[in-house]
Structure formats: C-alpha cells, structure tokens
Short mmCIF file of C-alpha atoms in Angstrom, two decimals:
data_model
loop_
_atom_site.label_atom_id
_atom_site.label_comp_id
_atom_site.label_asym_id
_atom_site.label_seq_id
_atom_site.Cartn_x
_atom_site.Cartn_y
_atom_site.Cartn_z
CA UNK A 1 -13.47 54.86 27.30
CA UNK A 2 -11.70 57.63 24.98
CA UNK A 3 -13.75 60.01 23.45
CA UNK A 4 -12.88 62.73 21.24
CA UNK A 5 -14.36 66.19 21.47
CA UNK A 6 -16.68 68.36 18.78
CA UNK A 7 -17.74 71.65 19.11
CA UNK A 8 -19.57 73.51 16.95
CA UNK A 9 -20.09 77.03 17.30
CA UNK A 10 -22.99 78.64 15.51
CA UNK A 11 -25.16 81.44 15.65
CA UNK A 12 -27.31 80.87 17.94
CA UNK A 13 -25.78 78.32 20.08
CA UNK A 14 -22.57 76.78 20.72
CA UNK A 15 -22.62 72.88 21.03
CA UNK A 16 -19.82 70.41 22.16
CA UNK A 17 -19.90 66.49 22.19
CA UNK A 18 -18.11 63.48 23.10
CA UNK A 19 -18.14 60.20 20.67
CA UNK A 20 -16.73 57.58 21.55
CA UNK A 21 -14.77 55.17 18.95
CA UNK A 22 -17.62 53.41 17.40
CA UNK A 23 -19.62 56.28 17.32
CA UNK A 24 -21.48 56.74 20.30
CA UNK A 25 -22.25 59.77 21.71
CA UNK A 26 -21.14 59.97 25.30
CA UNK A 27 -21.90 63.61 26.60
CA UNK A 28 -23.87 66.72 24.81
CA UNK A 29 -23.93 70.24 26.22
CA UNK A 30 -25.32 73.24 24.68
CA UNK A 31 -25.12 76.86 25.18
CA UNK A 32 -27.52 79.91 23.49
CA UNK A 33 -25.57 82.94 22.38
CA UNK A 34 -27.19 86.29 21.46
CA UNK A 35 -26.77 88.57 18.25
CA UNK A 36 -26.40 92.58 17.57
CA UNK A 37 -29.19 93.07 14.71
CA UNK A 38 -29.31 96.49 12.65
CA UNK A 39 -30.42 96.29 9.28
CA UNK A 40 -26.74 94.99 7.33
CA UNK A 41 -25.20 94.99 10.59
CA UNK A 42 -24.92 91.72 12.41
CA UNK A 43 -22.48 91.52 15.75
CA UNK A 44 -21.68 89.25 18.80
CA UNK A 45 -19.36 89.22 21.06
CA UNK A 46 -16.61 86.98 21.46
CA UNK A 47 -16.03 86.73 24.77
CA UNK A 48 -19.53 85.15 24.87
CA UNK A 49 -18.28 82.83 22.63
CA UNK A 50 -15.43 81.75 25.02
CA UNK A 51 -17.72 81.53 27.89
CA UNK A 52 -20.51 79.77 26.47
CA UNK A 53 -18.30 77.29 24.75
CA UNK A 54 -16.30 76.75 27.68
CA UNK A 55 -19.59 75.73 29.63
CA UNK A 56 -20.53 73.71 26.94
CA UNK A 57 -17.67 71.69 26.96
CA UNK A 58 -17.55 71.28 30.70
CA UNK A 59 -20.78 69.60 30.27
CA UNK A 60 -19.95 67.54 27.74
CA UNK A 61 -16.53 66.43 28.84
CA UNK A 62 -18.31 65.63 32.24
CA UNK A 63 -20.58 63.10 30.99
CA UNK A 64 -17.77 61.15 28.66
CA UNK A 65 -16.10 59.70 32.13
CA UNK A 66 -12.99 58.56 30.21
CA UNK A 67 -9.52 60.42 28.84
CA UNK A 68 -10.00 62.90 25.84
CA UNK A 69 -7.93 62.38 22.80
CA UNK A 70 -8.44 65.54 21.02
CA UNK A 71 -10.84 68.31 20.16
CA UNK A 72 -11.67 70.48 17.39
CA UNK A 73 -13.74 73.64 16.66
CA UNK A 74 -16.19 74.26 13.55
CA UNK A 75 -17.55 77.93 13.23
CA UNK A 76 -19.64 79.70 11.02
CA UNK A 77 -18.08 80.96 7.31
CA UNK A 78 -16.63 84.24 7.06
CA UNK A 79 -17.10 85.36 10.59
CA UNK A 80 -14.15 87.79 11.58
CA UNK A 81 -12.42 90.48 14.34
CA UNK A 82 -9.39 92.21 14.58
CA UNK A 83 -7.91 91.22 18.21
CA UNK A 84 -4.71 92.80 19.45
CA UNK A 85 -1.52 90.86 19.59
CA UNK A 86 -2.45 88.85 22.72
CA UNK A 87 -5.54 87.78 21.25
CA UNK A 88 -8.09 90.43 23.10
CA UNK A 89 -10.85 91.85 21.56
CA UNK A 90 -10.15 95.15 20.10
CA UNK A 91 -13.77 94.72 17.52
CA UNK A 92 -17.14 93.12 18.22
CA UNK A 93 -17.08 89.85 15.80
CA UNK A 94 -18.62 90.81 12.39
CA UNK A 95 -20.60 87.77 11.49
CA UNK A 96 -21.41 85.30 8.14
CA UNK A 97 -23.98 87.58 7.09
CA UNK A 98 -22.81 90.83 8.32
CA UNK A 99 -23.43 93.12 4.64
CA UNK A 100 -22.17 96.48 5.76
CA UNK A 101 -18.72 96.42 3.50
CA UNK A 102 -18.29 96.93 -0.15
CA UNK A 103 -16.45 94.40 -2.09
CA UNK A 104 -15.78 96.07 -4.89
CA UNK A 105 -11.81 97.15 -4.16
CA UNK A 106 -11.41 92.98 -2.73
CA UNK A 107 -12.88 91.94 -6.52
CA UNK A 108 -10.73 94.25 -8.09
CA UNK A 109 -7.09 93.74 -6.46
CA UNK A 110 -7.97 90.02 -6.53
CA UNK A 111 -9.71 89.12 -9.64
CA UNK A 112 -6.96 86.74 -11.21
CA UNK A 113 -6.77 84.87 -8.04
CA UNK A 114 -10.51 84.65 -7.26
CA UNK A 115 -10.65 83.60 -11.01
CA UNK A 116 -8.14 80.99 -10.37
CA UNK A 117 -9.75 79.56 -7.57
CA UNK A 118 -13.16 78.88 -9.03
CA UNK A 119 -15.49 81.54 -7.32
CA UNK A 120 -14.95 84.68 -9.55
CA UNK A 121 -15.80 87.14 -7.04
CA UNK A 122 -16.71 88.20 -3.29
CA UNK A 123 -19.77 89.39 -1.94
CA UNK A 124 -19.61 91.97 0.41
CA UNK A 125 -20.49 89.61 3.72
CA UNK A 126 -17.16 87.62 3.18
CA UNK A 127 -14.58 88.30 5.29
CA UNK A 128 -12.01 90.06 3.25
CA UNK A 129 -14.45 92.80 2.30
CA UNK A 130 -15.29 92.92 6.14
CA UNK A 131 -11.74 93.02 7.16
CA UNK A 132 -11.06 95.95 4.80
CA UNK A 133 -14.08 98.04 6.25
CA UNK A 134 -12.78 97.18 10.20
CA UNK A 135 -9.40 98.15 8.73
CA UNK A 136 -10.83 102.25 8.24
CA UNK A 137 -10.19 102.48 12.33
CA UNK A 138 -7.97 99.60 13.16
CA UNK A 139 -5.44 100.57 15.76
CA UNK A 140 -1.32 100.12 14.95
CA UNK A 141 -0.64 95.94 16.01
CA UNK A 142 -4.12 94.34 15.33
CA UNK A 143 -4.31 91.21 14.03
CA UNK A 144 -6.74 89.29 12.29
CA UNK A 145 -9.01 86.15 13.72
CA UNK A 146 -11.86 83.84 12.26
CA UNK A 147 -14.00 82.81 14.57
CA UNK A 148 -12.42 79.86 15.42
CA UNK A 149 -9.02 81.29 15.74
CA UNK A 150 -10.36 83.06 18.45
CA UNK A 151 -11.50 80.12 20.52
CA UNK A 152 -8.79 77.89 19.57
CA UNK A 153 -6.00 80.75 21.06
CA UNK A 154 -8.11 80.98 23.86
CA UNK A 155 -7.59 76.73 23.92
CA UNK A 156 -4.19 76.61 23.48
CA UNK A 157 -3.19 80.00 25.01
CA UNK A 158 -0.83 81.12 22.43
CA UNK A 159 -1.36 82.57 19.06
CA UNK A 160 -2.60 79.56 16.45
CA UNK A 161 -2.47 79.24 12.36
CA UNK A 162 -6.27 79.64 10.75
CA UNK A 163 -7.48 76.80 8.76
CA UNK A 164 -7.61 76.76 4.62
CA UNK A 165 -11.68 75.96 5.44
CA UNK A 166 -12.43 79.54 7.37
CA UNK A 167 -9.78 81.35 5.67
CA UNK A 168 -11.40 80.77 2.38
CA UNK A 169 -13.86 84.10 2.60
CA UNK A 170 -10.87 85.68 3.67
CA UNK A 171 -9.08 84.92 0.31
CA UNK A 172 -6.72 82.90 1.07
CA UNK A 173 -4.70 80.70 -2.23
CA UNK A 174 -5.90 77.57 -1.77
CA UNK A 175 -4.27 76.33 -4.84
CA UNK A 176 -0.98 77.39 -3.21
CA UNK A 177 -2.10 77.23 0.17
CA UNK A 178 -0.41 80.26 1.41
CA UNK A 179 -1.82 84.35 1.67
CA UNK A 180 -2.13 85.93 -1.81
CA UNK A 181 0.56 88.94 -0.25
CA UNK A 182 0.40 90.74 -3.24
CA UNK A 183 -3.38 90.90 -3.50
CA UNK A 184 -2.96 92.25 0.35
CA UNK A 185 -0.27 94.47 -0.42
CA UNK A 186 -2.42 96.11 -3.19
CA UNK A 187 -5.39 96.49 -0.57
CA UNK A 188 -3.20 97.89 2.40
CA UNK A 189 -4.02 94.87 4.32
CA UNK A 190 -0.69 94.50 6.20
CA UNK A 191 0.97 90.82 6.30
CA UNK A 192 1.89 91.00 9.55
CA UNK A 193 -1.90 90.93 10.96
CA UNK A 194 -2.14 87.59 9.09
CA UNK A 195 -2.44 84.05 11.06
CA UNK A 196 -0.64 81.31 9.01
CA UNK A 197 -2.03 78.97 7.07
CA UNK A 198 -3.18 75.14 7.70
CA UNK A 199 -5.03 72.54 6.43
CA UNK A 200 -8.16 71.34 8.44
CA UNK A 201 -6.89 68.45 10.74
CA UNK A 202 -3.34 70.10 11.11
CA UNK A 203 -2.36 69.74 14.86
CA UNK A 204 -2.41 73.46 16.68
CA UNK A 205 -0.92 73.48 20.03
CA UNK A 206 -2.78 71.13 23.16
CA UNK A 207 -4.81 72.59 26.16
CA UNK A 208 -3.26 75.05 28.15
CA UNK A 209 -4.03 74.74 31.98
CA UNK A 210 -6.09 78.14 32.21
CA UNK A 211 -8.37 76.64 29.30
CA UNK A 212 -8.34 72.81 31.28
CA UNK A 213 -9.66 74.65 34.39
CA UNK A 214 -12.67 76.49 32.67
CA UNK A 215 -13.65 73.81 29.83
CA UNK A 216 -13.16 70.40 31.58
CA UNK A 217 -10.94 69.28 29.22
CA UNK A 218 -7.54 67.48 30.27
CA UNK A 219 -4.71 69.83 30.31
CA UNK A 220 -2.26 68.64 27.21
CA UNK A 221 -5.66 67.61 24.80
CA UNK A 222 -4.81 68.17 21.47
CA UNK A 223 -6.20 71.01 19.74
CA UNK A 224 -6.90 70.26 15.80
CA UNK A 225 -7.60 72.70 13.23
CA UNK A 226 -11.37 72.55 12.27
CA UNK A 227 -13.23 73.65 9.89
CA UNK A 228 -16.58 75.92 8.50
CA UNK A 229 -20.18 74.51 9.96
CA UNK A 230 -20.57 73.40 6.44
CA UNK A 231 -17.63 71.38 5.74
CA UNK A 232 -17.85 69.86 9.52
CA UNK A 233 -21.66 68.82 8.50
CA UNK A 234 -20.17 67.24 5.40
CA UNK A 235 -17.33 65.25 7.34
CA UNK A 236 -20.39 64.32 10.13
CA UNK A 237 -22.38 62.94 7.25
CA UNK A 238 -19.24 60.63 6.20
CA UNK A 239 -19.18 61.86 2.44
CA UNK A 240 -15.85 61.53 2.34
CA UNK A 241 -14.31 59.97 -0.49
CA UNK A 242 -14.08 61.43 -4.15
CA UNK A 243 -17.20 60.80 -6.23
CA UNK A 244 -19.72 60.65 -2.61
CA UNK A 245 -21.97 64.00 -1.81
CA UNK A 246 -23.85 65.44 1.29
CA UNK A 247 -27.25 66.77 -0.07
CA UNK A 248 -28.41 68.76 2.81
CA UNK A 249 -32.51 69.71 2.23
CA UNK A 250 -34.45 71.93 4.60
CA UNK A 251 -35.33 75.32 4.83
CA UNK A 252 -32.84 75.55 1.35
CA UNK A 253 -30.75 72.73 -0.37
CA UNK A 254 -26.94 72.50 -0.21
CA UNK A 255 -24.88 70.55 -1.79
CA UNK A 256 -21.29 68.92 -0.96
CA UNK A 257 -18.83 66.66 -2.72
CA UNK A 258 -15.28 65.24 -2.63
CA UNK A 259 -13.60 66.02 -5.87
CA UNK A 260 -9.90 65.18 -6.68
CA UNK A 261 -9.02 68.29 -8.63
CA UNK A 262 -10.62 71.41 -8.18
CA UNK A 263 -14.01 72.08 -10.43
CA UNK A 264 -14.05 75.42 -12.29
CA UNK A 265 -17.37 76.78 -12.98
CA UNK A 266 -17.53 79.56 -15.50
CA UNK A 267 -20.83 80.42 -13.80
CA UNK A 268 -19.23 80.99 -10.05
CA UNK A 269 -22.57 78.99 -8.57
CA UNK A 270 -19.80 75.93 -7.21
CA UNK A 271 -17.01 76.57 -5.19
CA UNK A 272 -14.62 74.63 -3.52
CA UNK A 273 -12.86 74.44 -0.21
CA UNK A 274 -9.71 71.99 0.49
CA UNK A 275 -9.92 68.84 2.19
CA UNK A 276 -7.88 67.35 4.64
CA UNK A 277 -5.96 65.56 2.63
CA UNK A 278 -5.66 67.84 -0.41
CA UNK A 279 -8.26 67.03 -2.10
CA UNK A 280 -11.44 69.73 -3.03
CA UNK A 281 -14.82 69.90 -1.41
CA UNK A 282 -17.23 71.47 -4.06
CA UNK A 283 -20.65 72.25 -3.08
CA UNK A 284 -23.30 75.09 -4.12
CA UNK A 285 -26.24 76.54 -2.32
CA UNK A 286 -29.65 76.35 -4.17
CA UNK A 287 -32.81 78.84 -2.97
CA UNK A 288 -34.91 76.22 -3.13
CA UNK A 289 -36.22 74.15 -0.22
CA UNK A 290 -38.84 73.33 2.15
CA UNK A 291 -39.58 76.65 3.35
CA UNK A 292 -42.15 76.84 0.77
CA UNK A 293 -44.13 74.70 2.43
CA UNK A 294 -44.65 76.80 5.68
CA UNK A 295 -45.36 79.63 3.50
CA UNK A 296 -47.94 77.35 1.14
CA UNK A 297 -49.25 75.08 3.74
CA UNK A 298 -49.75 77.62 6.48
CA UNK A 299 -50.66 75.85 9.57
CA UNK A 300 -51.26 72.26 8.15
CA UNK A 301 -50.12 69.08 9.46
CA UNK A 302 -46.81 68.31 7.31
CA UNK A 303 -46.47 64.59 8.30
CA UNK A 304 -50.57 64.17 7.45
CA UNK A 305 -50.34 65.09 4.72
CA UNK A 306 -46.71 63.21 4.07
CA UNK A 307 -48.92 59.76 5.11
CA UNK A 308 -51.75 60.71 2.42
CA UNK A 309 -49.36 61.27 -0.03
CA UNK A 310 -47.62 58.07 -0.19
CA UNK A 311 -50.88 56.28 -0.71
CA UNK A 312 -51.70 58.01 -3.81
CA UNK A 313 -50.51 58.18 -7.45
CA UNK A 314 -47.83 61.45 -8.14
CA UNK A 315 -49.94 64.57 -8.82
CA UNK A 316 -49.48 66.06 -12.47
CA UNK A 317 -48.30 69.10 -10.86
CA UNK A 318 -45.05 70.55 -10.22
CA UNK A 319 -43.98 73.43 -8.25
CA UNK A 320 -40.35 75.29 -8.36
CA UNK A 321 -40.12 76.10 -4.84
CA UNK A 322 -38.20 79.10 -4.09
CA UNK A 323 -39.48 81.27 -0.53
CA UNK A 324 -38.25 84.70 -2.76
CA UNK A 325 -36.99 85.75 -5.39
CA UNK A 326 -33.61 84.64 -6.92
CA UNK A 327 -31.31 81.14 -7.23
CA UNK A 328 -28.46 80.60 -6.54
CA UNK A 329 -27.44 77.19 -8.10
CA UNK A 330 -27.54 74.79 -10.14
CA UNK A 331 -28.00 78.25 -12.47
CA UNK A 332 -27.56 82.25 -11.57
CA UNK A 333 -30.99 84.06 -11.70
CA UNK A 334 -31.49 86.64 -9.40
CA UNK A 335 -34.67 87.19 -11.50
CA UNK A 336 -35.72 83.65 -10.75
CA UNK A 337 -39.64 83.71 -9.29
CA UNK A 338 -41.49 80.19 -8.04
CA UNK A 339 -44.30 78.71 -10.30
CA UNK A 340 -46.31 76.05 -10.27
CA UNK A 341 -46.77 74.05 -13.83
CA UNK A 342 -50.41 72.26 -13.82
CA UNK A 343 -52.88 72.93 -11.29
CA UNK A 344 -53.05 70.72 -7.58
CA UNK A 345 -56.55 69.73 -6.91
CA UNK A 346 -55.81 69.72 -3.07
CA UNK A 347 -53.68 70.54 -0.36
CA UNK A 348 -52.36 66.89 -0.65
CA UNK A 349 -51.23 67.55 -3.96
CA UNK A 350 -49.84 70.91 -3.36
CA UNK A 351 -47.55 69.59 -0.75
CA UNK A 352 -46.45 66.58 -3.50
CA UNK A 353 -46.07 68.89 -5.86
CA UNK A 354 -43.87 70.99 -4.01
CA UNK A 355 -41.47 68.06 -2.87
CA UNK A 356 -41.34 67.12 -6.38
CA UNK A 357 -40.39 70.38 -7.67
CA UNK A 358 -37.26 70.47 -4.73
CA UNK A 359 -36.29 66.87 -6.20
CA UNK A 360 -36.18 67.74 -9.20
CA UNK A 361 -33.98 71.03 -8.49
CA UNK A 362 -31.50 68.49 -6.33
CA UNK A 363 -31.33 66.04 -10.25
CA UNK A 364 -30.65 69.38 -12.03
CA UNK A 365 -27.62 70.23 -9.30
CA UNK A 366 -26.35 66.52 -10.29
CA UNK A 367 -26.92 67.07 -13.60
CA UNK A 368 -24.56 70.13 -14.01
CA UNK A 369 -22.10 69.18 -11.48
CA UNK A 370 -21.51 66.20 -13.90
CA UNK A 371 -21.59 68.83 -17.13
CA UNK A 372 -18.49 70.73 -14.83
CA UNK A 373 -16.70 67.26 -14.76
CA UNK A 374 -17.52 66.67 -11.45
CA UNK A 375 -17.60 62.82 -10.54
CA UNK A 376 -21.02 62.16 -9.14
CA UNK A 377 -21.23 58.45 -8.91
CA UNK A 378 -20.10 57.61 -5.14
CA UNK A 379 -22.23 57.35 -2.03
CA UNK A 380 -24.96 60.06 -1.76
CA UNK A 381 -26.11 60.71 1.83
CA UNK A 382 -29.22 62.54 2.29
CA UNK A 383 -29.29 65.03 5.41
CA UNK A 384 -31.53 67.65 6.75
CA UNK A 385 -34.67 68.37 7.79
CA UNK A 386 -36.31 66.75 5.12
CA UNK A 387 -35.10 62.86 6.22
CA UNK A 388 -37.81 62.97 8.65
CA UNK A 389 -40.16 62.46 5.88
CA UNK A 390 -39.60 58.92 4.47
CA UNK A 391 -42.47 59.70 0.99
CA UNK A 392 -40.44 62.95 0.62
CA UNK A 393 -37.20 60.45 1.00
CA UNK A 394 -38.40 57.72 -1.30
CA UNK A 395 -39.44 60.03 -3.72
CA UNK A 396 -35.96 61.70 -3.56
CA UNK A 397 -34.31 58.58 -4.30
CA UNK A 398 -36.85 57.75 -7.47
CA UNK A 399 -35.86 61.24 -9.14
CA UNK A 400 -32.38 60.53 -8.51
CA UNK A 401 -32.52 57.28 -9.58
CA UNK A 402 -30.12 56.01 -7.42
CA UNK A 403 -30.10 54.79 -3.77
CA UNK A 404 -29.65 57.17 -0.86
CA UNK A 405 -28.02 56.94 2.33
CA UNK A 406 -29.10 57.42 5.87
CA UNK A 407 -27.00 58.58 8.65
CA UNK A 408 -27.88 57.90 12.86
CA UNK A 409 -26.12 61.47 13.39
CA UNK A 410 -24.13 64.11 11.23
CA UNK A 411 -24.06 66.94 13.13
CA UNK A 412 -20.77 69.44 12.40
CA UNK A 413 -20.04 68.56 16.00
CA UNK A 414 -19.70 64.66 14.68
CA UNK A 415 -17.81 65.96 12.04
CA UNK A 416 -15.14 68.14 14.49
CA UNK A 417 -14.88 64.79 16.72
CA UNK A 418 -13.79 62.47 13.64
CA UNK A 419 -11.25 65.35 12.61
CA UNK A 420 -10.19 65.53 15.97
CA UNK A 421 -8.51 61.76 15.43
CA UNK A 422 -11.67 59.42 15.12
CA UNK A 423 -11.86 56.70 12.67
CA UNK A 424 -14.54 57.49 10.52
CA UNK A 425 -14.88 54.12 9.55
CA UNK A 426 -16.48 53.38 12.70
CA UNK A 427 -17.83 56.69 14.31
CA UNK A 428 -20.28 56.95 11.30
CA UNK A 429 -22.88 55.26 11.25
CA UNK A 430 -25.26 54.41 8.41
CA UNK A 431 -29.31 54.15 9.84
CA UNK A 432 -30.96 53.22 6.08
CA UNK A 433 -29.87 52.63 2.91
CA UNK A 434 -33.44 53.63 0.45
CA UNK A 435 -33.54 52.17 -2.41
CA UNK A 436 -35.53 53.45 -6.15
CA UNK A 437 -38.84 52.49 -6.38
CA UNK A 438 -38.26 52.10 -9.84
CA UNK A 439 -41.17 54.77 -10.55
CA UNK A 440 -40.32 56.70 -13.84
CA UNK A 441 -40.33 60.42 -13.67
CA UNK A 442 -38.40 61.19 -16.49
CA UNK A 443 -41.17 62.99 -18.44
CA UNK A 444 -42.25 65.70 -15.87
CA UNK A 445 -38.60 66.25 -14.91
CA UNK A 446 -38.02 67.20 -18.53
CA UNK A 447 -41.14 68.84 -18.58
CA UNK A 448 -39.51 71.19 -15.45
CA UNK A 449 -36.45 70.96 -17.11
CA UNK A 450 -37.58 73.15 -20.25
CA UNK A 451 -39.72 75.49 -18.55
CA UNK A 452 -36.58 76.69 -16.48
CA UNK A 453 -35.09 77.14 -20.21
CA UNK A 454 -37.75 78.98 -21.53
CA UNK A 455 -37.82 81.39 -18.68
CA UNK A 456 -33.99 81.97 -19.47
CA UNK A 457 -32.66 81.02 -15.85
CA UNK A 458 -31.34 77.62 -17.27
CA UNK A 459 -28.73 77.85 -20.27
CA UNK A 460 -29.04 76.03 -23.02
CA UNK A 461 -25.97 73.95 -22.80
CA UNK A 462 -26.88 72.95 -19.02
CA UNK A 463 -30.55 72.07 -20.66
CA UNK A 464 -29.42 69.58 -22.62
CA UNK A 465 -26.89 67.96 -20.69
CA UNK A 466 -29.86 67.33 -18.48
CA UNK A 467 -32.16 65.68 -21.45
CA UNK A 468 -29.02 63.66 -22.44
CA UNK A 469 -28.34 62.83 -19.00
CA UNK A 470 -32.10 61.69 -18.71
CA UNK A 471 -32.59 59.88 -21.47
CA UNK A 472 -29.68 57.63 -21.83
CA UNK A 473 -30.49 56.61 -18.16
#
C-alpha cells in the first residue's frame, strides 16, 4: 500500500508519519529534541534535528510496509542559521521565539514592502531581524537556511530553494514571489547567501542514497517543499478552499483561512502567507484561550465540571480570558487586562463563563475578518485542545451560529503527507459535523462586545460591524 510521508519538526519533538490514500495512518515515530534557554536567547542544534528526524522517520517508514510516494517537512516559523556553502553548521539554529535582535533597521529598509504585504512591521524574533544580528560575525561564503532547508538539503543532498511559507519572517515578496534585493541591498544582507524561492508543494530534488540509508526512506522519494507548523496544521485540518477556516483553541486561539486575494489590515493583527496554488492563507493569533482555566480552576476536574455544565442553564457571567496582559487580535491592545462582567456563583459557572468569554472572542475574530473583506462563509473546522470538550464545542457552535466541523486527525504531519501528493479529498477525514442548538446569545455577546469598546481595546468601527453583524443575523 503507498503511503506518503509527514514530518513535522517542532520544538520539542520531531514527528514523522505515514497515511495511506484514504487517510489512514500506517506508521508514527517520534523523537524529543532539547533547547538552549537564556533569558531572549533560545538555541538548538541542528544536527539534532537531522538525527532525531532521521530516527523518526525510520520508524515510521518501517511500519508503512509499502513504497513511499513522497515526503515533506513542516518546521517551526522564523527559525534560522547561517550554514556554509555545503550546508554545515557554521551557527547554532536561532529559534521562533529567539528575541535577542532589534528590528528596527529590518522595519526601516523595508517598510513599503512590509506595508505592501499586509503585516506593517517585524518583531524582533522574525527571522530577518535574526539574520541581521548572526550577520555582525558571519564568516565570508555563509549562506542562509530555515529550518527546513536544513533538513530538506540534508534529504536531497544538494543545496534546495526555501518555501514562500518559512521564508515569510524572512521577508520575502510574496506578492512577487521573489527576494525584495533592494530591501537586502540596503541592509548589507548579501544576495548571494539567499536560497531561491518556491511555493509550498514545489518539487525539490528526491532522496539521496546517504539520506535513504539513515531515514528508511526509498532512495529516489520525492522531496516536496513544506511549509510552517501552522500552515501544515491548517492543510491537516482540510480548510482548504476560499471562504473555509481552521479555528485552532487551546492554550490561545488561532485562526486560519483561504482567501483569494490577499486581506490588508490597517491594524497589522492578520497576515497572510501564500498557498499552494496562489491563493492567501490569512490567519491572526488571539491571547485568549484556555489557559485561563488552569490558572482559575487550579487543580479541578475540567471534564466534571464540563458534564455539570451542560445540564444547566448559561451563567449570566462572562469572562475575557486572557493568561496576561495584552491581545493580539481580533484588536491591538497591549494594555488589554482579563475581567469578568457579572459575578459566577460557583466554580461551575466560572468555568462556563470562561468558555463563553473565549467564544465570544473567536465571533469577534469572524466578525472583523468579514469587516477586512474577508469571505467567512465556507466550512469552519474546529481544532485544538478544546474539541475534547463537546459543551465547550456545542456552545462554540451556538455563538457562532453556524455548524462546526470535526476532524479524526489534523496534525501538521497530516498536513505535510497530503502536500507531499495525497488527495485530500480522501486522506481527510471528517469525525462530526455539530450543529447550533439554536440557543440565542446575542444579548451577552453584545453586552461583551461594548465593554471591550468602552475599555478602548475595540474601535469603534470594528464595534459596530459586530452589532450589525449580530443583529441582522
């Protein structure tokens, strides 16, 4: 039986798997990989990557018993080294999160083209900024590598082009789809240290026999360009088409669509990456989430107190859950605090109220997405940590007002083996469709709604596209 071969490679563990055609999963294998903590700094090293993704794959490859039809790599945004020009080492890998560079010379040389692209400016754990500080002591003849540019050289065993997805941090034109070279020039950032440019999917090169002999994989697999964690959870949860959206709720709430032209917020809380087929992939990140309720509900049973909320009417309390301060999206606010609007009479209702409060953040995100233009209409499929609660689900799909899909799996490693070459007609599969209840909870929402306004987080034009979103419902 063909299978087709997913890895994704994280932070704290590499995983690979085999799917078969209609979805099955034939073989797993997993791998832990250590970090270099210091305050801002955050390291690994990529050699570990290499050998812990090589076992990985071994094991997974092992248990699929039939021919391999092609494999592709998802790794985590923004993670970068400089490598000499046969694809050695020369840096420890500076990772997503890494926050020792400035950004402030990136936003300045680029600002037109960050503009034009829809995210305004860089923080200072993207890559670019990260590239310029390992550029201080870069040696004559390094070149740049994402993360998975690294493994997939390593795969094919010659240099390889770096996908539109992971070079997106780095500042790449993905209106044009080629290096801004005269934002690089203007930084000192020579062109020559630059991989090429792909879209996700693209074909790289196929399994060199050094890699065959220490993965498991068939010498002459094909090696496809992947794509960020993120976007390789969005392809694993089948939201594919333009109009359908991944809404990803557990310790914090992300959001990802399919858009076909790209969605300019003047805000900067949406950006978008490119699709495999030229389309845009917009999606935000939101503070808010269930990590609230470990922080609330110290030490309580979470799926008790799930079962003793169904059976009972909706408290008259709502809580904006955020773990500290700040948001993110659907609105800027680094001031932004949690609060709690009426007053739970129990831990029952403190947990309901908190659930509501994230639900009612996730309609806000769908409300502005559709002020931006946005189409928000197709398939939504709910993913996360949050799924395993089916009150918290139900109750999801009520404050949407809409139904909500179900996936069996939608792991990025899913994700990597449909862009790979599986159909994803048939390797995703659909566990529950959950339908509205057909409770009404447009009052408190606009009740939540206005508080946000009055606090001045939410802007009065986003404010009432909500209430006219609500009320003509």
């Amino acid at each position: 039986m063909s299978a087709w071969i997913g890895i994704d490679l994280g932070t704290q563990s590499v995983r690979a798997m085999a799917v078969a055609a209609d979805g099955r999963v034939l073989g797993t294998g997993s791998r832990p990989l250590t970090s270099h903590r210091d305050g801002p700094r955050h390291e690994q090293d990529p050699e570990q990557w290499w050998r812990e993704l090589a076992a990985a794959t071994r094991e997974a490859v092992s248990s699929a018993g039939g021919p391999v039809e092609g494999v592709a790599v998802a790794a985590t945004s923004g993670t970068i080294l400089l490598t000499d020009t046969s694809g050695r080492p020369l840096t420890p890998a500076l990772m997503y999160d890494d926050r020792r560079a400035d950004a402030s010379r990136a936003n300045e040389a680029g600002a037109q083209v960050w503009e034009r692209l829809g995210y305004r400016r860089m923080q200072p754990n993207w890559a670019l900024p990260k590239l310029l500080w390992l550029l201080r002591d870069a040696p004559a003849g390094a070149r740049l590598a994402h993360q998975s540019d690294f493994v997939n050289r390593r795969l094919t065993g010659h240099a390889v082009a770096t996908d539109l997805s992971n070079a997106l941090k780095t500042g790449v034109d993905l209106i044009e789809e080629r290096w801004p070279l005269e934002v690089f020039d203007a930084l000192g950032v020579p062109g020559a240290m630059l991989p090429e440019v792909v879209r996700p999917g693209t074909r790289l090169g196929v399994v060199c026999a050094a890699a065959a002999e220490e993965t498991g994989l068939p010498a002459g697999t094909p090696v496809i360009a992947g794509t960020t964690d993120g976007c390789a959870a969005q392809l694993g949860a089948g939201a594919l088409r333009a109009g359908s959206w991944n809404s990803v709720l557990g310790t914090t709430l992300v959001l990802k669509g399919v858009t076909k032209e790209l969605i300019h917020d003047p805000l900067g809380v949406v950006y978008s990456h490119r699709a495999p087929d030229g389309s845009w992939l917009p999606g935000g990140a939101s503070s808010t989430g269930a990590g609230v309720l470990t922080r609330d509900l110290p030490g309580r049973d979470l799926d008790a107190l799930s079962a003793e909320a169904a059976t009972r009417e909706l408290p008259p309390a709502v809580t904006y859950p955020l773990v500290s301060r700040g948001e993110r999206f659907p609105f800027d606010a680094p001031g932004a605090e949690g609060f709690t609007l009426g007053e739970p009479a129990d831990d029952v209702e403190r947990y309901a109220a908190i659930l509501l409060g994230a639900a009612f953040v996730e309609r806000l995100c769908f409300d502005y997405l559709d002020l931006l233009g946005a189409p928000v209409d197709g398939e939504l499929v709910l993913t996360g940590g949050a799924t395993r609660s089916a009150y918290w689900t139900r109750l999801r799909a009520d404050v949407l007002g809409r139904p909500v899909t179900l996936r069996e799996n939608a792991e990025p490693a899913l994700g990597m083996a449909v862009l790979a070459g599986g159909d994803p007609a048939s390797m995703i599969r659909t566990r529950a469709v959950v339908e509205p209840s057909g409770a009404d909870l447009r009052e408190p929402y606009l009740r939540f709604v206005t508080e946000l306004e009055r606090r001045g987080w939410l802007d009065a034009t986003a404010a009432a596209h909500a209430r006219e979103r609500t009320t003509t419902r």
